């Protein structure tokens, strides 16, 4: 009996242990760690990210269909010979370009036929500046007189350009040698000035030998029509008769060359211009022409 009671007690106690719920209380949820404010991205990295993005062109003109004969403003400026397209963009952005007297700063602006474009204070045209050097033969003249007996020099450079070019200086039918053509009116005006400093070298053929004393007088300078003319150099030509004279002058007026020797009672049979402001007849046969190089054009503008 006691054993049963004991067994019952042990069994009861064991049963109580099995049925007793877990006495440990559930742990409260763990509190989240306090976090500080989010770190801002470094300014340098932000700047790098912005730099990676393609930059938008400032003042970009809205796109529209280009009509016939319209041309972008920067190309118009470049075609005028004022500067390159890239430099033209800089001038446009800086407000130094006007179209029809209104400042235009929009990139991609289209110029219409008849528009007047003012670039850095001067009105320009889209015609590209052309510079053509001719080795002129005899029996061609620069004169444009109607009914003239001899042909015009423009026939010799026909087909070289569609621009309206003109010769710098005048040449008669008997004068040969270098003749420069251009549509650059500033250059034509520059080399037409009497005090222009670039040298022109002429080979002059006389009807008789030039006396040494006359050569020395010419070398000292000549007065024509009351004006003192500077002579750079006058020499006999090596291995040639003393009728063949080399003359270095600043003027591009061939009439002056003739007048110098006529003032000393010599008749001029022929004049050949062998050098013009540094340009020569090298690799340019008589009657042929060529375009000037970019460097030659720069040199001409700087003399």
C-alpha atoms as a PDB file:
ATOM      1  CA  UNK A   1       0.000   0.000   0.000  1.00  0.00           C
ATOM      2  CA  UNK A   2       2.676   2.276   0.961  1.00  0.00           C
ATOM      3  CA  UNK A   3       4.515   1.232  -2.123  1.00  0.00           C
ATOM      4  CA  UNK A   4       1.528   2.068  -4.248  1.00  0.00           C
ATOM      5  CA  UNK A   5       1.142   5.338  -2.539  1.00  0.00           C
ATOM      6  CA  UNK A   6       4.809   5.947  -3.033  1.00  0.00           C
ATOM      7  CA  UNK A   7       4.619   4.954  -6.615  1.00  0.00           C
ATOM      8  CA  UNK A   8       1.596   7.108  -7.080  1.00  0.00           C
ATOM      9  CA  UNK A   9       3.329  10.038  -5.536  1.00  0.00           C
ATOM     10  CA  UNK A  10       6.390   9.546  -7.689  1.00  0.00           C
ATOM     11  CA  UNK A  11       4.194   9.020 -10.720  1.00  0.00           C
ATOM     12  CA  UNK A  12       2.135  12.044  -9.768  1.00  0.00           C
ATOM     13  CA  UNK A  13       5.149  14.100  -9.297  1.00  0.00           C
ATOM     14  CA  UNK A  14       6.535  12.902 -12.572  1.00  0.00           C
ATOM     15  CA  UNK A  15       3.293  13.658 -14.325  1.00  0.00           C
ATOM     16  CA  UNK A  16       3.203  17.058 -12.802  1.00  0.00           C
ATOM     17  CA  UNK A  17       6.668  17.696 -14.137  1.00  0.00           C
ATOM     18  CA  UNK A  18       5.654  16.624 -17.624  1.00  0.00           C
ATOM     19  CA  UNK A  19       2.527  18.746 -17.752  1.00  0.00           C
ATOM     20  CA  UNK A  20       4.004  21.833 -16.145  1.00  0.00           C
ATOM     21  CA  UNK A  21       4.439  24.614 -18.605  1.00  0.00           C
ATOM     22  CA  UNK A  22       7.884  26.176 -19.091  1.00  0.00           C
ATOM     23  CA  UNK A  23       8.251  28.585 -16.281  1.00  0.00           C
ATOM     24  CA  UNK A  24      10.820  30.810 -18.105  1.00  0.00           C
ATOM     25  CA  UNK A  25       9.299  33.951 -19.521  1.00  0.00           C
ATOM     26  CA  UNK A  26       9.839  34.768 -23.273  1.00  0.00           C
ATOM     27  CA  UNK A  27      12.624  37.198 -23.775  1.00  0.00           C
ATOM     28  CA  UNK A  28      11.569  40.616 -24.961  1.00  0.00           C
ATOM     29  CA  UNK A  29      12.563  41.448 -28.558  1.00  0.00           C
ATOM     30  CA  UNK A  30      16.084  42.866 -28.794  1.00  0.00           C
ATOM     31  CA  UNK A  31      16.087  46.552 -29.200  1.00  0.00           C
ATOM     32  CA  UNK A  32      17.634  47.817 -32.469  1.00  0.00           C
ATOM     33  CA  UNK A  33      20.982  49.535 -32.199  1.00  0.00           C
ATOM     34  CA  UNK A  34      20.729  53.206 -32.447  1.00  0.00           C
ATOM     35  CA  UNK A  35      22.042  54.415 -35.803  1.00  0.00           C
ATOM     36  CA  UNK A  36      23.464  57.801 -36.499  1.00  0.00           C
ATOM     37  CA  UNK A  37      22.588  59.943 -39.495  1.00  0.00           C
ATOM     38  CA  UNK A  38      23.490  58.495 -42.896  1.00  0.00           C
ATOM     39  CA  UNK A  39      26.880  59.544 -44.168  1.00  0.00           C
ATOM     40  CA  UNK A  40      26.771  61.984 -47.037  1.00  0.00           C
ATOM     41  CA  UNK A  41      28.634  61.037 -50.221  1.00  0.00           C
ATOM     42  CA  UNK A  42      31.909  62.863 -50.537  1.00  0.00           C
ATOM     43  CA  UNK A  43      31.636  65.997 -52.640  1.00  0.00           C
ATOM     44  CA  UNK A  44      34.585  64.891 -54.748  1.00  0.00           C
ATOM     45  CA  UNK A  45      32.855  61.627 -55.708  1.00  0.00           C
ATOM     46  CA  UNK A  46      29.671  63.482 -56.541  1.00  0.00           C
ATOM     47  CA  UNK A  47      31.654  65.839 -58.738  1.00  0.00           C
ATOM     48  CA  UNK A  48      33.331  62.891 -60.448  1.00  0.00           C
ATOM     49  CA  UNK A  49      29.967  61.295 -61.119  1.00  0.00           C
ATOM     50  CA  UNK A  50      28.689  64.541 -62.608  1.00  0.00           C
ATOM     51  CA  UNK A  51      31.792  64.858 -64.733  1.00  0.00           C
ATOM     52  CA  UNK A  52      31.188  61.402 -66.210  1.00  0.00           C
ATOM     53  CA  UNK A  53      27.876  62.555 -67.620  1.00  0.00           C
ATOM     54  CA  UNK A  54      28.084  64.197 -71.069  1.00  0.00           C
ATOM     55  CA  UNK A  55      27.904  67.961 -70.735  1.00  0.00           C
ATOM     56  CA  UNK A  56      25.049  69.710 -72.449  1.00  0.00           C
ATOM     57  CA  UNK A  57      25.974  72.428 -74.887  1.00  0.00           C
ATOM     58  CA  UNK A  58      24.993  75.818 -73.511  1.00  0.00           C
ATOM     59  CA  UNK A  59      22.275  77.790 -75.225  1.00  0.00           C
ATOM     60  CA  UNK A  60      21.514  74.968 -77.630  1.00  0.00           C
ATOM     61  CA  UNK A  61      19.047  76.118 -80.255  1.00  0.00           C
ATOM     62  CA  UNK A  62      15.933  73.921 -80.533  1.00  0.00           C
ATOM     63  CA  UNK A  63      16.195  71.422 -83.356  1.00  0.00           C
ATOM     64  CA  UNK A  64      14.152  72.026 -86.447  1.00  0.00           C
ATOM     65  CA  UNK A  65      14.292  70.937 -90.055  1.00  0.00           C
ATOM     66  CA  UNK A  66      16.910  72.893 -91.953  1.00  0.00           C
ATOM     67  CA  UNK A  67      15.486  74.640 -94.951  1.00  0.00           C
ATOM     68  CA  UNK A  68      17.213  74.939 -98.304  1.00  0.00           C
ATOM     69  CA  UNK A  69      20.224  77.277 -98.418  1.00  0.00           C
ATOM     70  CA  UNK A  70      20.309  77.678 -94.642  1.00  0.00           C
ATOM     71  CA  UNK A  71      23.666  77.212 -92.930  1.00  0.00           C
ATOM     72  CA  UNK A  72      24.775  76.834 -89.324  1.00  0.00           C
ATOM     73  CA  UNK A  73      26.144  80.059 -87.913  1.00  0.00           C
ATOM     74  CA  UNK A  74      29.533  78.615 -86.949  1.00  0.00           C
ATOM     75  CA  UNK A  75      29.997  77.180 -90.456  1.00  0.00           C
ATOM     76  CA  UNK A  76      28.970  80.509 -91.973  1.00  0.00           C
ATOM     77  CA  UNK A  77      31.690  82.226 -89.927  1.00  0.00           C
ATOM     78  CA  UNK A  78      34.287  79.590 -90.825  1.00  0.00           C
ATOM     79  CA  UNK A  79      33.447  79.828 -94.534  1.00  0.00           C
ATOM     80  CA  UNK A  80      34.070  83.556 -94.369  1.00  0.00           C
ATOM     81  CA  UNK A  81      37.658  82.831 -93.337  1.00  0.00           C
ATOM     82  CA  UNK A  82      37.324  84.654 -90.012  1.00  0.00           C
ATOM     83  CA  UNK A  83      38.250  81.622 -87.879  1.00  0.00           C
ATOM     84  CA  UNK A  84      37.626  77.895 -87.430  1.00  0.00           C
ATOM     85  CA  UNK A  85      34.231  76.432 -86.489  1.00  0.00           C
ATOM     86  CA  UNK A  86      35.477  75.631 -83.001  1.00  0.00           C
ATOM     87  CA  UNK A  87      36.668  79.185 -82.434  1.00  0.00           C
ATOM     88  CA  UNK A  88      33.422  80.483 -83.942  1.00  0.00           C
ATOM     89  CA  UNK A  89      31.485  78.629 -81.220  1.00  0.00           C
ATOM     90  CA  UNK A  90      33.512  80.489 -78.598  1.00  0.00           C
ATOM     91  CA  UNK A  91      32.764  83.855 -80.213  1.00  0.00           C
ATOM     92  CA  UNK A  92      29.062  82.978 -80.427  1.00  0.00           C
ATOM     93  CA  UNK A  93      28.848  81.947 -76.756  1.00  0.00           C
ATOM     94  CA  UNK A  94      30.657  85.139 -75.770  1.00  0.00           C
ATOM     95  CA  UNK A  95      28.047  87.312 -77.467  1.00  0.00           C
ATOM     96  CA  UNK A  96      30.389  88.647 -80.159  1.00  0.00           C
ATOM     97  CA  UNK A  97      28.207  87.625 -83.104  1.00  0.00           C
ATOM     98  CA  UNK A  98      25.131  89.430 -84.375  1.00  0.00           C
ATOM     99  CA  UNK A  99      22.613  88.347 -86.993  1.00  0.00           C
ATOM    100  CA  UNK A 100      20.513  91.156 -88.443  1.00  0.00           C
ATOM    101  CA  UNK A 101      21.901  93.421 -85.681  1.00  0.00           C
ATOM    102  CA  UNK A 102      20.707  91.081 -82.898  1.00  0.00           C
ATOM    103  CA  UNK A 103      23.185  89.233 -80.660  1.00  0.00           C
ATOM    104  CA  UNK A 104      22.942  85.469 -81.136  1.00  0.00           C
ATOM    105  CA  UNK A 105      24.390  83.110 -78.521  1.00  0.00           C
ATOM    106  CA  UNK A 106      22.481  79.921 -79.406  1.00  0.00           C
ATOM    107  CA  UNK A 107      24.586  77.041 -80.686  1.00  0.00           C
ATOM    108  CA  UNK A 108      23.271  75.592 -83.913  1.00  0.00           C
ATOM    109  CA  UNK A 109      21.575  78.815 -85.014  1.00  0.00           C
ATOM    110  CA  UNK A 110      20.702  78.664 -88.714  1.00  0.00           C
ATOM    111  CA  UNK A 111      21.474  81.602 -90.964  1.00  0.00           C
ATOM    112  CA  UNK A 112      19.052  82.246 -93.808  1.00  0.00           C
ATOM    113  CA  UNK A 113      19.894  83.715 -97.210  1.00  0.00           C
ATOM    114  CA  UNK A 114      19.879  87.501 -96.921  1.00  0.00           C
ATOM    115  CA  UNK A 115      20.794  87.548 -93.227  1.00  0.00           C
ATOM    116  CA  UNK A 116      23.502  90.045 -92.284  1.00  0.00           C
ATOM    117  CA  UNK A 117      26.101  88.528 -89.960  1.00  0.00           C
ATOM    118  CA  UNK A 118      28.397  90.730 -87.893  1.00  0.00           C
ATOM    119  CA  UNK A 119      31.431  88.958 -86.427  1.00  0.00           C
ATOM    120  CA  UNK A 120      33.439  90.701 -83.723  1.00  0.00           C
ATOM    121  CA  UNK A 121      32.497  94.132 -85.063  1.00  0.00           C
ATOM    122  CA  UNK A 122      32.828  93.460 -88.812  1.00  0.00           C
ATOM    123  CA  UNK A 123      30.249  92.308 -91.349  1.00  0.00           C
ATOM    124  CA  UNK A 124      31.280  89.033 -92.971  1.00  0.00           C
ATOM    125  CA  UNK A 125      30.195  86.954 -95.950  1.00  0.00           C
ATOM    126  CA  UNK A 126      30.218  83.155 -96.159  1.00  0.00           C
ATOM    127  CA  UNK A 127      32.524  83.153 -99.168  1.00  0.00           C
ATOM    128  CA  UNK A 128      35.769  81.422 -98.281  1.00  0.00           C
ATOM    129  CA  UNK A 129      38.898  83.464 -98.892  1.00  0.00           C
ATOM    130  CA  UNK A 130      40.895  82.181-101.861  1.00  0.00           C
ATOM    131  CA  UNK A 131      44.553  82.858-102.676  1.00  0.00           C
ATOM    132  CA  UNK A 132      45.889  81.793-106.082  1.00  0.00           C
ATOM    133  CA  UNK A 133      49.383  82.375-107.463  1.00  0.00           C
ATOM    134  CA  UNK A 134      49.906  82.606-111.225  1.00  0.00           C
ATOM    135  CA  UNK A 135      53.120  82.657-113.239  1.00  0.00           C
ATOM    136  CA  UNK A 136      51.825  85.035-115.880  1.00  0.00           C
ATOM    137  CA  UNK A 137      52.959  84.661-119.520  1.00  0.00           C
ATOM    138  CA  UNK A 138      53.154  87.435-122.118  1.00  0.00           C
ATOM    139  CA  UNK A 139      50.198  88.827-124.080  1.00  0.00           C
ATOM    140  CA  UNK A 140      47.785  88.759-121.128  1.00  0.00           C
ATOM    141  CA  UNK A 141      46.776  91.887-119.257  1.00  0.00           C
ATOM    142  CA  UNK A 142      45.020  92.786-116.013  1.00  0.00           C
ATOM    143  CA  UNK A 143      43.003  95.466-117.817  1.00  0.00           C
ATOM    144  CA  UNK A 144      39.237  95.015-118.082  1.00  0.00           C
ATOM    145  CA  UNK A 145      38.737  97.622-120.793  1.00  0.00           C
ATOM    146  CA  UNK A 146      36.158  96.685-123.420  1.00  0.00           C
ATOM    147  CA  UNK A 147      37.467  96.017-126.888  1.00  0.00           C
ATOM    148  CA  UNK A 148      40.997  95.429-125.645  1.00  0.00           C
ATOM    149  CA  UNK A 149      43.330  93.671-128.017  1.00  0.00           C
ATOM    150  CA  UNK A 150      44.877  91.251-125.521  1.00  0.00           C
ATOM    151  CA  UNK A 151      43.274  88.583-123.359  1.00  0.00           C
ATOM    152  CA  UNK A 152      42.636  89.031-119.640  1.00  0.00           C
ATOM    153  CA  UNK A 153      44.645  87.204-116.979  1.00  0.00           C
ATOM    154  CA  UNK A 154      41.441  85.866-115.400  1.00  0.00           C
ATOM    155  CA  UNK A 155      41.231  83.429-118.305  1.00  0.00           C
ATOM    156  CA  UNK A 156      44.389  81.764-117.009  1.00  0.00           C
ATOM    157  CA  UNK A 157      42.890  80.968-113.588  1.00  0.00           C
ATOM    158  CA  UNK A 158      39.430  80.095-114.856  1.00  0.00           C
ATOM    159  CA  UNK A 159      38.077  77.063-113.038  1.00  0.00           C
ATOM    160  CA  UNK A 160      40.304  77.569-109.991  1.00  0.00           C
ATOM    161  CA  UNK A 161      37.432  78.883-107.860  1.00  0.00           C
ATOM    162  CA  UNK A 162      33.851  80.110-108.016  1.00  0.00           C
ATOM    163  CA  UNK A 163      34.757  83.083-105.798  1.00  0.00           C
ATOM    164  CA  UNK A 164      34.998  86.539-107.282  1.00  0.00           C
ATOM    165  CA  UNK A 165      38.766  86.986-107.283  1.00  0.00           C
ATOM    166  CA  UNK A 166      40.887  89.878-108.537  1.00  0.00           C
ATOM    167  CA  UNK A 167      44.618  90.339-109.143  1.00  0.00           C
ATOM    168  CA  UNK A 168      46.765  92.277-106.683  1.00  0.00           C
ATOM    169  CA  UNK A 169      48.349  95.069-108.694  1.00  0.00           C
ATOM    170  CA  UNK A 170      48.353  95.537-112.453  1.00  0.00           C
ATOM    171  CA  UNK A 171      50.427  93.976-115.224  1.00  0.00           C
ATOM    172  CA  UNK A 172      50.627  94.924-118.881  1.00  0.00           C
ATOM    173  CA  UNK A 173      50.902  92.456-121.726  1.00  0.00           C
ATOM    174  CA  UNK A 174      54.729  92.467-121.760  1.00  0.00           C
ATOM    175  CA  UNK A 175      55.175  91.912-118.013  1.00  0.00           C
ATOM    176  CA  UNK A 176      55.511  88.317-116.874  1.00  0.00           C
ATOM    177  CA  UNK A 177      55.945  86.513-113.587  1.00  0.00           C
ATOM    178  CA  UNK A 178      54.138  86.203-110.289  1.00  0.00           C
ATOM    179  CA  UNK A 179      50.628  87.593-109.977  1.00  0.00           C
ATOM    180  CA  UNK A 180      48.496  86.915-106.916  1.00  0.00           C
ATOM    181  CA  UNK A 181      44.691  86.608-107.121  1.00  0.00           C
ATOM    182  CA  UNK A 182      42.328  86.749-104.149  1.00  0.00           C
ATOM    183  CA  UNK A 183      38.855  87.733-102.979  1.00  0.00           C
ATOM    184  CA  UNK A 184      40.380  89.041 -99.740  1.00  0.00           C
ATOM    185  CA  UNK A 185      39.725  92.758-100.134  1.00  0.00           C
ATOM    186  CA  UNK A 186      41.801  93.579 -97.045  1.00  0.00           C
ATOM    187  CA  UNK A 187      44.851  91.938 -98.621  1.00  0.00           C
ATOM    188  CA  UNK A 188      44.268  93.658-101.967  1.00  0.00           C
ATOM    189  CA  UNK A 189      44.083  96.994-100.151  1.00  0.00           C
ATOM    190  CA  UNK A 190      47.139  96.189 -98.033  1.00  0.00           C
ATOM    191  CA  UNK A 191      49.453  95.406-100.949  1.00  0.00           C
ATOM    192  CA  UNK A 192      48.148  98.396-102.867  1.00  0.00           C
ATOM    193  CA  UNK A 193      49.477 100.822-100.257  1.00  0.00           C
ATOM    194  CA  UNK A 194      52.584 102.760-101.351  1.00  0.00           C
ATOM    195  CA  UNK A 195      54.313 102.180 -97.995  1.00  0.00           C
ATOM    196  CA  UNK A 196      53.762  98.411 -97.985  1.00  0.00           C
ATOM    197  CA  UNK A 197      56.953  96.858 -96.580  1.00  0.00           C
ATOM    198  CA  UNK A 198      57.134  93.444 -98.259  1.00  0.00           C
ATOM    199  CA  UNK A 199      59.675  93.066-101.040  1.00  0.00           C
ATOM    200  CA  UNK A 200      59.041  92.251-104.699  1.00  0.00           C
ATOM    201  CA  UNK A 201      61.941  91.219-106.908  1.00  0.00           C
ATOM    202  CA  UNK A 202      61.946  91.988-110.629  1.00  0.00           C
ATOM    203  CA  UNK A 203      64.244  90.901-113.417  1.00  0.00           C
ATOM    204  CA  UNK A 204      64.395  93.765-115.894  1.00  0.00           C
ATOM    205  CA  UNK A 205      65.659  93.522-119.478  1.00  0.00           C
ATOM    206  CA  UNK A 206      66.983  96.809-120.905  1.00  0.00           C
ATOM    207  CA  UNK A 207      67.734  97.892-124.439  1.00  0.00           C
ATOM    208  CA  UNK A 208      71.391  98.586-123.503  1.00  0.00           C
ATOM    209  CA  UNK A 209      73.870  97.899-120.744  1.00  0.00           C
ATOM    210  CA  UNK A 210      73.166  99.638-117.452  1.00  0.00           C
ATOM    211  CA  UNK A 211      76.073 101.895-116.568  1.00  0.00           C
ATOM    212  CA  UNK A 212      77.602 101.279-113.162  1.00  0.00           C
ATOM    213  CA  UNK A 213      77.194 104.923-112.137  1.00  0.00           C
ATOM    214  CA  UNK A 214      73.484 104.720-113.010  1.00  0.00           C
ATOM    215  CA  UNK A 215      73.200 101.514-111.015  1.00  0.00           C
ATOM    216  CA  UNK A 216      74.687 103.291-107.991  1.00  0.00           C
ATOM    217  CA  UNK A 217      72.318 106.225-108.383  1.00  0.00           C
ATOM    218  CA  UNK A 218      69.304 103.902-108.520  1.00  0.00           C
ATOM    219  CA  UNK A 219      70.593 102.032-105.451  1.00  0.00           C
ATOM    220  CA  UNK A 220      70.653 105.320-103.542  1.00  0.00           C
ATOM    221  CA  UNK A 221      66.944 105.881-104.199  1.00  0.00           C
ATOM    222  CA  UNK A 222      64.963 107.507-106.985  1.00  0.00           C
ATOM    223  CA  UNK A 223      62.608 110.482-107.022  1.00  0.00           C
ATOM    224  CA  UNK A 224      59.584 110.089-109.306  1.00  0.00           C
ATOM    225  CA  UNK A 225      56.956 112.782-109.668  1.00  0.00           C
ATOM    226  CA  UNK A 226      58.239 114.468-106.532  1.00  0.00           C
ATOM    227  CA  UNK A 227      58.082 111.272-104.429  1.00  0.00           C
ATOM    228  CA  UNK A 228      61.185 109.582-103.071  1.00  0.00           C
ATOM    229  CA  UNK A 229      61.163 105.862-103.876  1.00  0.00           C
ATOM    230  CA  UNK A 230      63.019 103.417-101.670  1.00  0.00           C
ATOM    231  CA  UNK A 231      65.051 100.812-103.598  1.00  0.00           C
ATOM    232  CA  UNK A 232      65.950  97.734-101.604  1.00  0.00           C
ATOM    233  CA  UNK A 233      68.630  96.514-103.993  1.00  0.00           C
ATOM    234  CA  UNK A 234      69.636  96.781-107.626  1.00  0.00           C
ATOM    235  CA  UNK A 235      72.254  94.427-109.108  1.00  0.00           C
ATOM    236  CA  UNK A 236      73.570  92.924-112.290  1.00  0.00           C
ATOM    237  CA  UNK A 237      72.451  89.323-112.710  1.00  0.00           C
ATOM    238  CA  UNK A 238      75.273  86.767-112.582  1.00  0.00           C
ATOM    239  CA  UNK A 239      76.343  85.232-115.878  1.00  0.00           C
ATOM    240  CA  UNK A 240      74.000  87.529-117.787  1.00  0.00           C
ATOM    241  CA  UNK A 241      74.648  90.601-119.964  1.00  0.00           C
ATOM    242  CA  UNK A 242      74.574  93.934-118.150  1.00  0.00           C
ATOM    243  CA  UNK A 243      71.204  94.538-119.774  1.00  0.00           C
ATOM    244  CA  UNK A 244      69.717  92.052-117.278  1.00  0.00           C
ATOM    245  CA  UNK A 245      69.109  93.736-113.941  1.00  0.00           C
ATOM    246  CA  UNK A 246      67.697  92.518-110.627  1.00  0.00           C
ATOM    247  CA  UNK A 247      65.588  95.088-108.745  1.00  0.00           C
ATOM    248  CA  UNK A 248      64.148  94.782-105.244  1.00  0.00           C
ATOM    249  CA  UNK A 249      61.232  97.129-104.507  1.00  0.00           C
ATOM    250  CA  UNK A 250      58.375  97.333-102.053  1.00  0.00           C
ATOM    251  CA  UNK A 251      55.802  98.355-104.618  1.00  0.00           C
ATOM    252  CA  UNK A 252      53.699  95.916-106.628  1.00  0.00           C
ATOM    253  CA  UNK A 253      53.117  98.608-109.259  1.00  0.00           C
ATOM    254  CA  UNK A 254      55.016  97.487-112.351  1.00  0.00           C
ATOM    255  CA  UNK A 255      54.718 100.951-113.877  1.00  0.00           C
ATOM    256  CA  UNK A 256      57.107 102.228-111.213  1.00  0.00           C
ATOM    257  CA  UNK A 257      59.734  99.668-112.289  1.00  0.00           C
ATOM    258  CA  UNK A 258      59.529 100.890-115.859  1.00  0.00           C
ATOM    259  CA  UNK A 259      59.599 104.534-114.809  1.00  0.00           C
ATOM    260  CA  UNK A 260      62.818 104.109-112.797  1.00  0.00           C
ATOM    261  CA  UNK A 261      64.896 103.051-115.797  1.00  0.00           C
ATOM    262  CA  UNK A 262      63.173 105.387-118.228  1.00  0.00           C
ATOM    263  CA  UNK A 263      64.191 108.278-115.968  1.00  0.00           C
ATOM    264  CA  UNK A 264      67.828 107.315-116.765  1.00  0.00           C
ATOM    265  CA  UNK A 265      67.129 107.054-120.528  1.00  0.00           C
ATOM    266  CA  UNK A 266      66.855 103.263-120.747  1.00  0.00           C
ATOM    267  CA  UNK A 267      64.051 101.502-122.576  1.00  0.00           C
ATOM    268  CA  UNK A 268      62.581  98.557-120.743  1.00  0.00           C
ATOM    269  CA  UNK A 269      62.072  95.558-123.027  1.00  0.00           C
ATOM    270  CA  UNK A 270      60.759  93.082-120.482  1.00  0.00           C
ATOM    271  CA  UNK A 271      59.861  92.839-116.789  1.00  0.00           C
ATOM    272  CA  UNK A 272      59.590  89.515-114.988  1.00  0.00           C
ATOM    273  CA  UNK A 273      58.464  89.432-111.348  1.00  0.00           C
ATOM    274  CA  UNK A 274      60.389  86.538-109.805  1.00  0.00           C
ATOM    275  CA  UNK A 275      59.381  87.021-106.161  1.00  0.00           C
ATOM    276  CA  UNK A 276      56.317  88.494-104.443  1.00  0.00           C
ATOM    277  CA  UNK A 277      56.409  88.982-100.659  1.00  0.00           C
ATOM    278  CA  UNK A 278      58.412  85.789-100.188  1.00  0.00           C
ATOM    279  CA  UNK A 279      56.533  83.755-102.827  1.00  0.00           C
ATOM    280  CA  UNK A 280      58.651  82.415-105.689  1.00  0.00           C
ATOM    281  CA  UNK A 281      58.200  80.716-109.065  1.00  0.00           C
ATOM    282  CA  UNK A 282      59.658  77.442-107.824  1.00  0.00           C
ATOM    283  CA  UNK A 283      57.841  74.472-109.420  1.00  0.00           C
ATOM    284  CA  UNK A 284      55.423  76.860-111.135  1.00  0.00           C
ATOM    285  CA  UNK A 285      55.951  76.876-114.928  1.00  0.00           C
ATOM    286  CA  UNK A 286      54.948  79.867-117.023  1.00  0.00           C
ATOM    287  CA  UNK A 287      51.173  80.017-117.525  1.00  0.00           C
ATOM    288  CA  UNK A 288      50.421  77.724-114.538  1.00  0.00           C
ATOM    289  CA  UNK A 289      48.810  78.548-111.207  1.00  0.00           C
ATOM    290  CA  UNK A 290      48.547  77.016-107.750  1.00  0.00           C
ATOM    291  CA  UNK A 291      46.781  77.598-104.424  1.00  0.00           C
ATOM    292  CA  UNK A 292      48.774  79.114-101.588  1.00  0.00           C
ATOM    293  CA  UNK A 293      49.452  76.937 -98.575  1.00  0.00           C
ATOM    294  CA  UNK A 294      48.047  77.844 -95.157  1.00  0.00           C
ATOM    295  CA  UNK A 295      51.499  78.888 -93.995  1.00  0.00           C
ATOM    296  CA  UNK A 296      52.015  81.118 -97.034  1.00  0.00           C
ATOM    297  CA  UNK A 297      48.702  82.846 -96.335  1.00  0.00           C
ATOM    298  CA  UNK A 298      49.722  83.445 -92.710  1.00  0.00           C
ATOM    299  CA  UNK A 299      53.057  84.855 -93.878  1.00  0.00           C
ATOM    300  CA  UNK A 300      51.348  87.263 -96.278  1.00  0.00           C
ATOM    301  CA  UNK A 301      49.039  88.531 -93.569  1.00  0.00           C
ATOM    302  CA  UNK A 302      51.956  89.148 -91.230  1.00  0.00           C
ATOM    303  CA  UNK A 303      54.256  91.077 -93.595  1.00  0.00           C
END
